[in-house]
Short mmCIF file of C-alpha atoms in Angstrom, two decimals:
data_model
loop_
_atom_site.label_atom_id
_atom_site.label_comp_id
_atom_site.label_asym_id
_atom_site.label_seq_id
_atom_site.Cartn_x
_atom_site.Cartn_y
_atom_site.Cartn_z
CA MET Z 1 0.00 0.00 0.00
CA ARG Z 2 1.03 3.62 -0.48
CA ALA Z 3 1.62 5.63 2.67
CA ILE Z 4 3.11 8.93 3.76
CA THR Z 5 6.15 8.25 5.93
CA ILE Z 6 8.94 10.05 7.72
CA ASP Z 7 12.32 8.55 8.63
CA LYS Z 8 12.89 10.36 11.95
CA GLU Z 9 11.83 13.35 14.03
CA TYR Z 10 12.70 16.80 12.68
CA GLY Z 11 12.62 19.75 15.05
CA ASN Z 12 12.96 22.17 12.15
CA LEU Z 13 9.64 22.65 10.32
CA SER Z 14 11.23 23.09 6.90
CA GLU Z 15 13.27 19.90 7.26
CA MET Z 16 10.21 18.06 8.51
CA LEU Z 17 8.20 19.02 5.41
CA GLN Z 18 11.05 18.19 3.04
CA ASN Z 19 11.48 14.70 4.49
CA LEU Z 20 7.90 13.50 4.20
CA ARG Z 21 7.90 10.68 1.65
CA ILE Z 22 5.39 8.50 -0.19
CA THR Z 23 6.45 4.87 0.15
CA ASP Z 24 5.09 1.38 -0.41
CA ARG Z 25 4.58 -0.56 2.82
CA PRO Z 26 3.25 -4.06 3.42
CA LEU Z 27 0.12 -4.54 5.50
CA ARG Z 28 0.71 -6.53 8.66
CA GLU Z 29 -1.61 -9.27 9.89
CA LEU Z 30 -4.61 -8.17 11.95
CA LYS Z 31 -4.74 -8.96 15.65
CA ASP Z 32 -7.96 -10.30 17.17
CA ASN Z 33 -9.45 -6.94 18.17
CA GLU Z 34 -8.32 -4.92 15.16
CA ILE Z 35 -9.99 -3.74 11.97
CA LEU Z 36 -8.57 -2.93 8.56
CA VAL Z 37 -9.84 0.34 7.12
CA LYS Z 38 -9.69 1.68 3.58
CA MET Z 39 -8.86 5.31 4.29
CA GLU Z 40 -11.26 7.94 2.95
CA GLY Z 41 -9.78 10.94 4.72
CA ALA Z 42 -7.31 11.94 7.42
CA PRO Z 43 -6.63 15.42 8.78
CA CYS Z 44 -3.44 17.05 9.95
CA ASN Z 45 -3.81 18.14 13.58
CA PRO Z 46 -1.41 20.07 15.83
CA SER Z 47 -0.65 16.77 17.57
CA ASP Z 48 0.55 15.33 14.25
CA ILE Z 49 2.93 18.25 13.76
CA ALA Z 50 4.19 17.87 17.33
CA PHE Z 51 4.82 14.15 16.72
CA LEU Z 52 6.73 14.80 13.49
CA ARG Z 53 8.91 17.34 15.32
CA GLY Z 54 9.66 15.08 18.29
CA MET Z 55 7.65 17.29 20.65
CA TYR Z 56 4.92 14.80 21.58
CA GLN Z 57 4.57 12.09 24.21
CA ILE Z 58 3.59 9.46 21.63
CA LYS Z 59 6.60 7.75 20.04
CA LYS Z 60 6.74 5.31 17.13
CA ASP Z 61 9.41 3.22 15.45
CA PHE Z 62 10.82 4.85 12.32
CA PRO Z 63 10.19 5.03 9.45
CA ALA Z 64 6.70 5.86 10.69
CA VAL Z 65 3.30 6.61 9.17
CA PRO Z 66 1.88 9.77 10.81
CA GLY Z 67 -1.78 10.43 11.50
CA PHE Z 68 -3.70 10.01 14.75
CA GLU Z 69 -7.19 10.55 13.27
CA GLY Z 70 -9.05 9.45 10.18
CA SER Z 71 -12.07 7.80 8.63
CA GLY Z 72 -12.84 5.12 6.12
CA ILE Z 73 -14.64 1.89 5.31
CA ILE Z 74 -14.02 -1.34 7.23
CA ILE Z 75 -12.77 -4.05 4.86
CA GLY Z 76 -11.39 -6.60 7.32
CA CYS Z 77 -11.70 -7.67 10.96
CA GLY Z 78 -9.72 -9.62 13.53
CA LYS Z 79 -10.92 -13.02 14.70
CA SER Z 80 -12.72 -11.75 17.82
CA LEU Z 81 -14.91 -9.33 15.85
CA ASP Z 82 -18.10 -9.92 13.86
CA GLN Z 83 -16.89 -9.42 10.30
CA SER Z 84 -20.35 -9.73 8.73
CA ALA Z 85 -21.71 -6.96 10.96
CA LEU Z 86 -18.78 -4.57 10.54
CA THR Z 87 -17.53 -4.96 6.96
CA GLY Z 88 -18.61 -2.05 4.78
CA LYS Z 89 -19.33 0.28 7.71
CA ARG Z 90 -17.90 3.79 7.79
CA ILE Z 91 -15.93 4.64 10.93
CA SER Z 92 -14.06 7.52 12.50
CA CYS Z 93 -11.02 6.62 14.57
CA PHE Z 94 -8.48 8.03 16.99
CA ILE Z 95 -5.33 5.92 17.22
CA GLN Z 96 -2.35 6.73 19.40
CA ASP Z 97 -1.50 3.45 21.07
CA ASN Z 98 0.09 1.54 18.20
CA ASP Z 99 2.56 2.06 15.36
CA ASP Z 100 -0.09 2.40 12.65
CA GLY Z 101 -0.97 5.85 11.31
CA THR Z 102 -3.90 7.07 9.23
CA TRP Z 103 -1.91 8.80 6.47
CA ALA Z 104 -2.03 5.69 4.27
CA GLU Z 105 -4.28 4.00 1.72
CA TYR Z 106 -5.18 1.48 4.43
CA PHE Z 107 -4.73 1.64 8.18
CA ILE Z 108 -5.23 -0.72 11.09
CA ALA Z 109 -6.99 0.36 14.27
CA LYS Z 110 -8.21 -1.28 17.46
CA ALA Z 111 -11.98 -1.61 17.36
CA ASP Z 112 -12.27 0.22 20.69
CA ASN Z 113 -10.58 3.25 19.13
CA CYS Z 114 -13.25 3.55 16.43
CA LEU Z 115 -16.79 4.84 16.28
CA LEU Z 116 -19.40 3.70 13.78
CA LEU Z 117 -20.90 6.58 11.82
CA ARG Z 118 -24.54 6.85 10.82
CA ASP Z 119 -25.41 6.56 7.14
CA ASP Z 120 -26.68 10.16 7.14
CA PHE Z 121 -23.60 11.59 8.85
CA PRO Z 122 -21.89 14.16 6.56
CA LYS Z 123 -19.09 12.34 4.75
CA ASN Z 124 -16.83 15.41 4.70
CA GLU Z 125 -17.00 15.59 8.52
CA ALA Z 126 -16.05 11.93 9.05
CA PRO Z 127 -12.23 12.39 8.98
CA VAL Z 128 -12.39 15.07 11.69
CA PHE Z 129 -15.20 13.76 13.88
CA PHE Z 130 -13.09 12.39 16.70
CA ILE Z 131 -10.31 14.60 18.06
CA ASN Z 132 -11.73 18.13 18.07
CA PRO Z 133 -15.42 17.46 18.84
CA PHE Z 134 -14.66 15.05 21.68
CA THR Z 135 -11.88 17.27 23.04
CA ALA Z 136 -14.32 20.19 23.12
CA TYR Z 137 -17.02 18.04 24.72
CA GLY Z 138 -14.68 16.67 27.38
CA LEU Z 139 -13.29 20.10 28.20
CA PHE Z 140 -16.72 21.65 28.46
CA GLN Z 141 -17.82 19.01 30.96
CA THR Z 142 -15.14 20.45 33.27
CA ALA Z 143 -16.93 23.80 33.22
CA LEU Z 144 -20.31 22.18 33.81
CA ASP Z 145 -18.94 20.18 36.74
CA LYS Z 146 -17.50 23.35 38.28
CA GLY Z 147 -20.84 25.11 37.99
CA GLY Z 148 -19.59 28.52 36.86
CA ARG Z 149 -21.48 30.83 34.52
CA THR Z 150 -18.49 32.20 32.56
CA ILE Z 151 -15.51 30.45 30.96
CA VAL Z 152 -12.31 31.72 29.33
CA LEU Z 153 -11.15 30.39 25.99
CA ASN Z 154 -7.85 31.25 24.31
CA ALA Z 155 -7.03 30.25 20.73
CA ALA Z 156 -10.73 31.02 20.49
CA ALA Z 157 -10.74 31.28 16.69
CA GLY Z 158 -9.75 27.62 16.43
CA GLN Z 159 -12.04 24.67 15.83
CA VAL Z 160 -12.13 23.41 19.42
CA GLY Z 161 -13.01 26.93 20.50
CA GLY Z 162 -15.90 27.04 18.06
CA PHE Z 163 -17.35 23.79 19.37
CA ILE Z 164 -17.00 24.90 22.99
CA ARG Z 165 -18.81 28.15 22.18
CA GLN Z 166 -21.71 26.18 20.74
CA PHE Z 167 -21.91 23.96 23.83
CA ALA Z 168 -21.76 27.07 26.03
CA LYS Z 169 -24.53 28.74 24.05
CA GLU Z 170 -26.83 25.77 24.60
CA ALA Z 171 -25.98 25.72 28.33
CA GLY Z 172 -26.41 29.47 28.82
CA ILE Z 173 -22.77 30.01 29.79
CA LYS Z 174 -20.87 33.16 28.80
CA VAL Z 175 -17.52 32.88 27.01
CA ILE Z 176 -14.58 35.28 27.18
CA ASN Z 177 -12.79 34.71 23.87
CA ILE Z 178 -9.07 35.47 23.51
CA VAL Z 179 -7.55 35.58 20.02
CA ARG Z 180 -4.34 36.87 18.41
CA ARG Z 181 -5.45 38.73 15.28
CA PRO Z 182 -7.79 41.66 14.58
CA GLN Z 183 -9.59 39.68 11.87
CA HIS Z 184 -10.43 37.01 14.43
CA VAL Z 185 -11.92 39.64 16.73
CA GLU Z 186 -14.11 40.86 13.88
CA LYS Z 187 -15.08 37.34 12.84
CA LEU Z 188 -16.21 36.35 16.33
CA LYS Z 189 -18.14 39.58 16.80
CA GLN Z 190 -19.92 38.95 13.50
CA GLU Z 191 -20.90 35.55 14.91
CA GLY Z 192 -22.52 37.30 17.86
CA GLU Z 193 -19.74 37.09 20.45
CA THR Z 194 -19.53 40.19 22.65
CA LEU Z 195 -16.64 39.27 24.98
CA VAL Z 196 -13.60 39.17 22.68
CA LEU Z 197 -10.01 40.18 23.48
CA ASN Z 198 -6.95 40.39 21.22
CA MET Z 199 -3.88 39.31 23.19
CA ARG Z 200 -1.65 41.38 20.88
CA ASP Z 201 -3.46 44.65 21.59
CA LYS Z 202 -1.41 47.12 23.63
CA ASN Z 203 -4.26 47.38 26.16
CA PHE Z 204 -4.88 43.63 26.37
CA ARG Z 205 -3.84 43.23 30.00
CA GLN Z 206 -5.93 46.14 31.25
CA ASP Z 207 -8.95 45.12 29.16
CA ALA Z 208 -8.66 41.50 30.28
CA LEU Z 209 -8.40 42.46 33.96
CA LYS Z 210 -11.50 44.63 33.68
CA MET Z 211 -13.49 41.91 31.90
CA PHE Z 212 -12.39 39.18 34.29
CA ASN Z 213 -13.29 41.31 37.31
CA GLU Z 214 -16.77 41.86 35.89
CA TYR Z 215 -17.58 38.30 34.77
CA GLN Z 216 -15.54 36.23 37.25
CA PRO Z 217 -14.71 33.24 35.01
CA GLU Z 218 -14.15 30.09 37.04
CA THR Z 219 -12.75 27.85 34.29
CA GLY Z 220 -10.24 28.61 31.55
CA PHE Z 221 -9.33 26.42 28.58
CA ASP Z 222 -5.74 27.01 27.49
CA ALA Z 223 -4.31 25.85 24.16
CA VAL Z 224 -1.38 28.30 24.23
CA ALA Z 225 0.59 27.70 27.48
CA GLY Z 226 3.79 29.59 28.30
CA GLU Z 227 3.59 32.98 30.02
CA HIS Z 228 -0.02 33.41 28.87
CA THR Z 229 -1.12 30.72 31.32
CA SER Z 230 0.53 32.57 34.17
CA PHE Z 231 -1.29 35.78 33.26
CA LEU Z 232 -4.66 34.04 33.09
CA LEU Z 233 -4.08 32.39 36.45
CA GLU Z 234 -3.12 35.74 37.97
CA ILE Z 235 -6.32 37.57 37.00
CA MET Z 236 -8.84 34.74 37.40
CA PRO Z 237 -10.82 34.66 40.67
CA ARG Z 238 -10.11 32.55 43.73
CA TYR Z 239 -10.75 28.79 43.24
CA ALA Z 240 -10.52 29.14 39.44
CA GLU Z 241 -9.10 26.33 37.32
CA ILE Z 242 -7.17 26.47 34.05
CA VAL Z 243 -7.29 23.32 31.92
CA VAL Z 244 -4.32 23.13 29.54
CA TYR Z 245 -4.95 21.09 26.39
CA GLY Z 246 -2.33 22.47 24.00
CA GLY Z 247 1.02 24.22 23.80
CA LEU Z 248 0.83 26.43 20.72
CA SER Z 249 3.38 28.87 22.16
CA GLY Z 250 6.00 26.13 22.33
CA ASN Z 251 7.04 27.44 25.74
CA PRO Z 252 6.83 25.81 29.19
CA LEU Z 253 4.36 26.99 31.79
CA SER Z 254 5.41 29.81 34.07
CA VAL Z 255 3.27 29.94 37.21
CA ASP Z 256 3.15 32.00 40.39
CA VAL Z 257 2.95 29.27 43.03
CA LEU Z 258 1.48 31.70 45.57
CA LYS Z 259 -1.68 31.85 43.45
CA LEU Z 260 -1.97 28.08 43.76
CA ILE Z 261 -1.25 27.99 47.48
CA PHE Z 262 -3.08 31.00 48.87
CA GLU Z 263 -5.92 31.46 46.36
CA SER Z 264 -6.65 27.76 45.81
CA LYS Z 265 -6.34 28.10 42.05
CA ARG Z 266 -5.61 25.03 39.95
CA ILE Z 267 -3.90 24.07 36.71
CA SER Z 268 -4.75 20.70 35.19
CA GLY Z 269 -4.10 18.99 31.88
CA PHE Z 270 -6.48 17.37 29.42
CA ASN Z 271 -5.48 14.40 27.27
CA LEU Z 272 -8.17 12.98 25.00
CA GLY Z 273 -6.90 9.41 25.23
CA ASP Z 274 -7.11 9.42 29.02
CA TRP Z 275 -10.55 11.03 28.93
CA ILE Z 276 -11.84 8.35 26.55
CA ARG Z 277 -10.60 5.57 28.84
CA GLN Z 278 -12.13 7.23 31.90
CA THR Z 279 -15.43 7.82 30.12
CA GLY Z 280 -15.95 4.17 29.19
CA ARG Z 281 -17.24 2.65 25.97
CA GLN Z 282 -20.97 2.84 26.64
CA LYS Z 283 -20.89 6.51 27.62
CA LEU Z 284 -18.57 7.32 24.71
CA GLU Z 285 -21.06 5.85 22.25
CA GLU Z 286 -23.86 7.88 23.84
CA ILE Z 287 -21.80 11.05 23.41
CA SER Z 288 -21.02 10.02 19.84
CA ASP Z 289 -24.74 9.70 19.05
CA LYS Z 290 -25.37 13.17 20.46
CA LEU Z 291 -22.49 14.78 18.57
CA GLN Z 292 -23.34 13.01 15.30
CA GLN Z 293 -26.87 14.40 15.52
CA MET Z 294 -25.51 17.90 16.07
CA PHE Z 295 -23.42 17.60 12.89
CA ILE Z 296 -26.34 16.14 10.94
CA ASP Z 297 -28.54 19.03 12.09
CA GLY Z 298 -25.86 21.57 11.11
CA ILE Z 299 -25.40 22.81 14.68
CA LEU Z 300 -21.73 21.79 14.59
CA ARG Z 301 -19.55 22.19 11.54
CA THR Z 302 -15.82 21.84 10.88
CA ARG Z 303 -13.96 24.42 8.81
CA ILE Z 304 -12.06 22.61 6.06
CA GLN Z 305 -9.76 24.84 4.04
CA LYS Z 306 -8.33 22.29 1.61
CA THR Z 307 -8.35 18.65 0.53
CA ILE Z 308 -5.07 17.22 -0.77
CA THR Z 309 -3.69 14.01 -2.25
CA PHE Z 310 -0.57 12.20 -1.07
CA ASP Z 311 1.44 13.92 -3.81
CA GLU Z 312 0.46 17.32 -2.40
CA ILE Z 313 1.45 16.57 1.20
CA GLN Z 314 4.34 19.03 1.46
CA GLN Z 315 2.46 21.99 -0.03
CA GLY Z 316 -0.70 21.08 1.86
CA LEU Z 317 0.96 20.91 5.26
CA TYR Z 318 2.80 24.16 4.60
CA GLN Z 319 -0.54 25.85 3.95
CA TYR Z 320 -1.97 24.35 7.14
CA LEU Z 321 1.00 25.50 9.22
CA THR Z 322 0.75 29.07 7.93
CA LYS Z 323 -3.06 29.31 8.10
CA MET Z 324 -4.16 26.98 10.89
CA SER Z 325 -7.13 29.12 11.89
CA ASP Z 326 -8.54 28.86 8.33
CA GLY Z 327 -9.52 25.26 8.96
CA LYS Z 328 -8.37 21.69 8.52
CA VAL Z 329 -6.39 20.23 5.64
CA ILE Z 330 -7.71 16.77 4.76
CA ILE Z 331 -5.54 14.11 3.14
CA ARG Z 332 -7.22 11.69 0.76
CA ALA Z 333 -5.65 8.60 -0.79
CA GLU Z 334 -7.21 8.88 -4.23
#
């Protein structure tokens, strides 16, 4: 089969792009609980870029096939699975616990890492159904559990941010949106958001302090990390919690420990794989049914900026890296 591969980790982005290759790889034998999927689409996510650069917890043997998320049609099953019931079904998957990646004509996944999609689920949403929607859902449950009426969201122009805003709208929870570009401020305001801050504005700190004092957000969702996390922690109210789910800044956290000790503030991390295991299969399928219906009804929608073939991988990933907020780039085998 044809697959996109890389021979090692490359910290330099340019070198990483230049060393992506299309190679022929044999398919290994299926284990009992695995399925073979003919790939229909696979996105590039920030976690994929982090893996390719050696900046991610997940490690694979090289040469490796990247891709933690994807969709396709089941064409084979391991011995412990009901082949007649599963063959021909469309699935979305999230795979991080084996050496197989989704950027290939065919990929192998554990059945427990896949979700069956309804026949009326939008086909273009299938490749990106797992990571962002379930990350947003899992994060938002943190806010619901805490019981606050306002949350903070940085990288708010991103896809996870958009999903969280929709969940917050349905729950009657206010969102303070933090972005990095003037056009993102305008875009969110056109969508009806009233609490929007640009972290690159010269008055950002003063404006943020004023807004936080007024709305008292109890939960913050942080995809940036670095010094920005420290600032959020400083101005959030007593007992507030920041949930870190990304590190777009590339910098380590810098935190005033006195805020943690004397104001009972918290910083926690969110990892989708751990959340899935803690949620359990039955509950995960219930959430999947709910989210699928929201996509079918048009309540949720993923921004997709481009679809590329294997031969366009270098140009396609370059576009994604330079315009991440414009939407996903989807890789297709054909």
